[in-house]
Amino acid sequence: MSDVTIRQIADALGRDRSAISRRAKKEGWPYIEEKARGGARREYVFAQLPPSIQKALHGDVVASLVAESDALVADLVQVRQRIAALDAEIAAMLKLRGGDQ
């Protein structure tokens, strides 16, 4: 993980952005200002964030990956079911075709 925004940190901690911004300012978290639509946004250097913040962000990433993999597994199950249905249709067509000869 590289740089993170206040929004990502707030989401990971389940807190509002203003509280995280105040904490970042108070604790002097290093950041890089990036140009953004309507001004600039701060991106905080992940490796220099407090360990508790890093841990929460890792947990958030893991949870996202688990949810994403669950969705992919569900998609795979649907694809396999569709393939099985198509195989059955092909087998039925071949059987009919073989019966006509």
Protein backbone atom coordinates (compact mmCIF):
# COMPACT_ATOMS: atom_id res chain seq x y z
CA MET A 1 0.00 0.00 0.00
CA SER A 2 1.38 3.44 -0.82
CA ASP A 3 -0.36 6.73 -0.05
CA VAL A 4 -3.85 6.96 1.44
CA THR A 5 -6.47 9.67 1.78
CA ILE A 6 -8.32 10.87 4.85
CA ARG A 7 -11.46 9.25 3.42
CA GLN A 8 -9.76 5.84 3.20
CA ILE A 9 -8.46 6.16 6.75
CA ALA A 10 -11.84 7.33 8.06
CA ASP A 11 -13.63 4.45 6.31
CA ALA A 12 -11.17 1.91 7.72
CA LEU A 13 -11.61 3.26 11.26
CA GLY A 14 -15.34 3.90 11.01
CA ARG A 15 -14.82 7.55 11.98
CA ASP A 16 -15.70 10.84 10.30
CA ARG A 17 -13.15 12.60 8.13
CA SER A 18 -12.94 15.73 10.28
CA ALA A 19 -11.89 13.72 13.35
CA ILE A 20 -9.20 11.96 11.34
CA SER A 21 -8.01 15.27 9.85
CA ARG A 22 -7.68 16.77 13.34
CA ARG A 23 -5.73 13.74 14.56
CA ALA A 24 -3.44 13.84 11.50
CA LYS A 25 -2.71 17.51 12.09
CA LYS A 26 -2.20 17.07 15.84
CA GLU A 27 0.15 14.10 15.40
CA GLY A 28 1.94 15.57 12.37
CA TRP A 29 1.34 12.74 9.92
CA PRO A 30 3.50 13.27 6.80
CA TYR A 31 1.57 13.89 3.61
CA ILE A 32 1.93 14.85 -0.02
CA GLU A 33 -0.45 17.38 -1.53
CA GLU A 34 -1.81 16.20 -4.86
CA LYS A 35 -3.73 18.33 -7.32
CA ALA A 36 -7.37 17.40 -7.38
CA ARG A 37 -10.53 18.73 -8.90
CA GLY A 38 -11.38 21.91 -7.06
CA GLY A 39 -8.01 22.29 -5.35
CA ALA A 40 -5.68 19.84 -3.66
CA ARG A 41 -5.95 16.76 -1.50
CA ARG A 42 -3.56 15.32 1.02
CA GLU A 43 -2.28 11.81 0.57
CA TYR A 44 -0.70 10.39 3.69
CA VAL A 45 2.40 8.21 3.45
CA PHE A 46 1.19 4.77 4.53
CA ALA A 47 4.55 3.58 5.89
CA GLN A 48 4.77 6.63 8.17
CA LEU A 49 1.27 6.41 9.65
CA PRO A 50 0.82 5.15 13.23
CA PRO A 51 0.76 1.33 13.45
CA SER A 52 -2.90 1.29 14.55
CA ILE A 53 -3.88 3.17 11.38
CA GLN A 54 -1.78 0.87 9.20
CA LYS A 55 -3.41 -2.17 10.80
CA ALA A 56 -6.92 -0.80 10.25
CA LEU A 57 -6.12 -0.05 6.62
CA HIS A 58 -4.75 -3.56 6.09
CA GLY A 59 -7.91 -5.00 7.65
CA ASP A 60 -10.04 -2.86 5.36
CA VAL A 61 -8.10 -4.03 2.30
CA VAL A 62 -8.41 -7.67 3.36
CA ALA A 63 -12.16 -7.29 3.90
CA SER A 64 -12.52 -5.75 0.44
CA LEU A 65 -10.53 -8.57 -1.14
CA VAL A 66 -12.63 -11.20 0.64
CA ALA A 67 -15.86 -9.55 -0.55
CA GLU A 68 -14.46 -9.33 -4.08
CA SER A 69 -13.43 -12.99 -4.07
CA ASP A 70 -16.87 -14.02 -2.76
CA ALA A 71 -18.47 -12.18 -5.69
CA LEU A 72 -16.08 -13.86 -8.13
CA VAL A 73 -16.89 -17.29 -6.70
CA ALA A 74 -20.62 -16.57 -7.10
CA ASP A 75 -20.00 -15.55 -10.73
CA LEU A 76 -18.01 -18.74 -11.32
CA VAL A 77 -20.83 -20.87 -9.93
CA GLN A 78 -23.28 -19.19 -12.34
CA VAL A 79 -20.93 -19.74 -15.28
CA ARG A 80 -20.54 -23.43 -14.38
CA GLN A 81 -24.32 -23.81 -14.11
CA ARG A 82 -24.77 -22.18 -17.52
CA ILE A 83 -22.12 -24.48 -19.03
CA ALA A 84 -23.89 -27.52 -17.57
CA ALA A 85 -27.21 -26.32 -19.04
CA LEU A 86 -25.60 -25.78 -22.46
CA ASP A 87 -23.97 -29.22 -22.28
CA ALA A 88 -27.40 -30.74 -21.58
CA GLU A 89 -28.92 -28.84 -24.53
CA ILE A 90 -26.13 -29.99 -26.86
CA ALA A 91 -26.52 -33.58 -25.68
CA ALA A 92 -30.28 -33.39 -26.32
CA MET A 93 -29.72 -31.95 -29.83
CA LEU A 94 -27.18 -34.63 -30.66
CA LYS A 95 -29.55 -37.31 -29.42
CA LEU A 96 -32.37 -35.91 -31.61
CA ARG A 97 -30.02 -35.63 -34.56
CA GLY A 98 -28.84 -39.19 -34.08
CA GLY A 99 -32.44 -40.38 -33.90
CA ASP A 100 -33.27 -38.79 -37.28
CA GLN A 101 -30.65 -40.83 -39.15
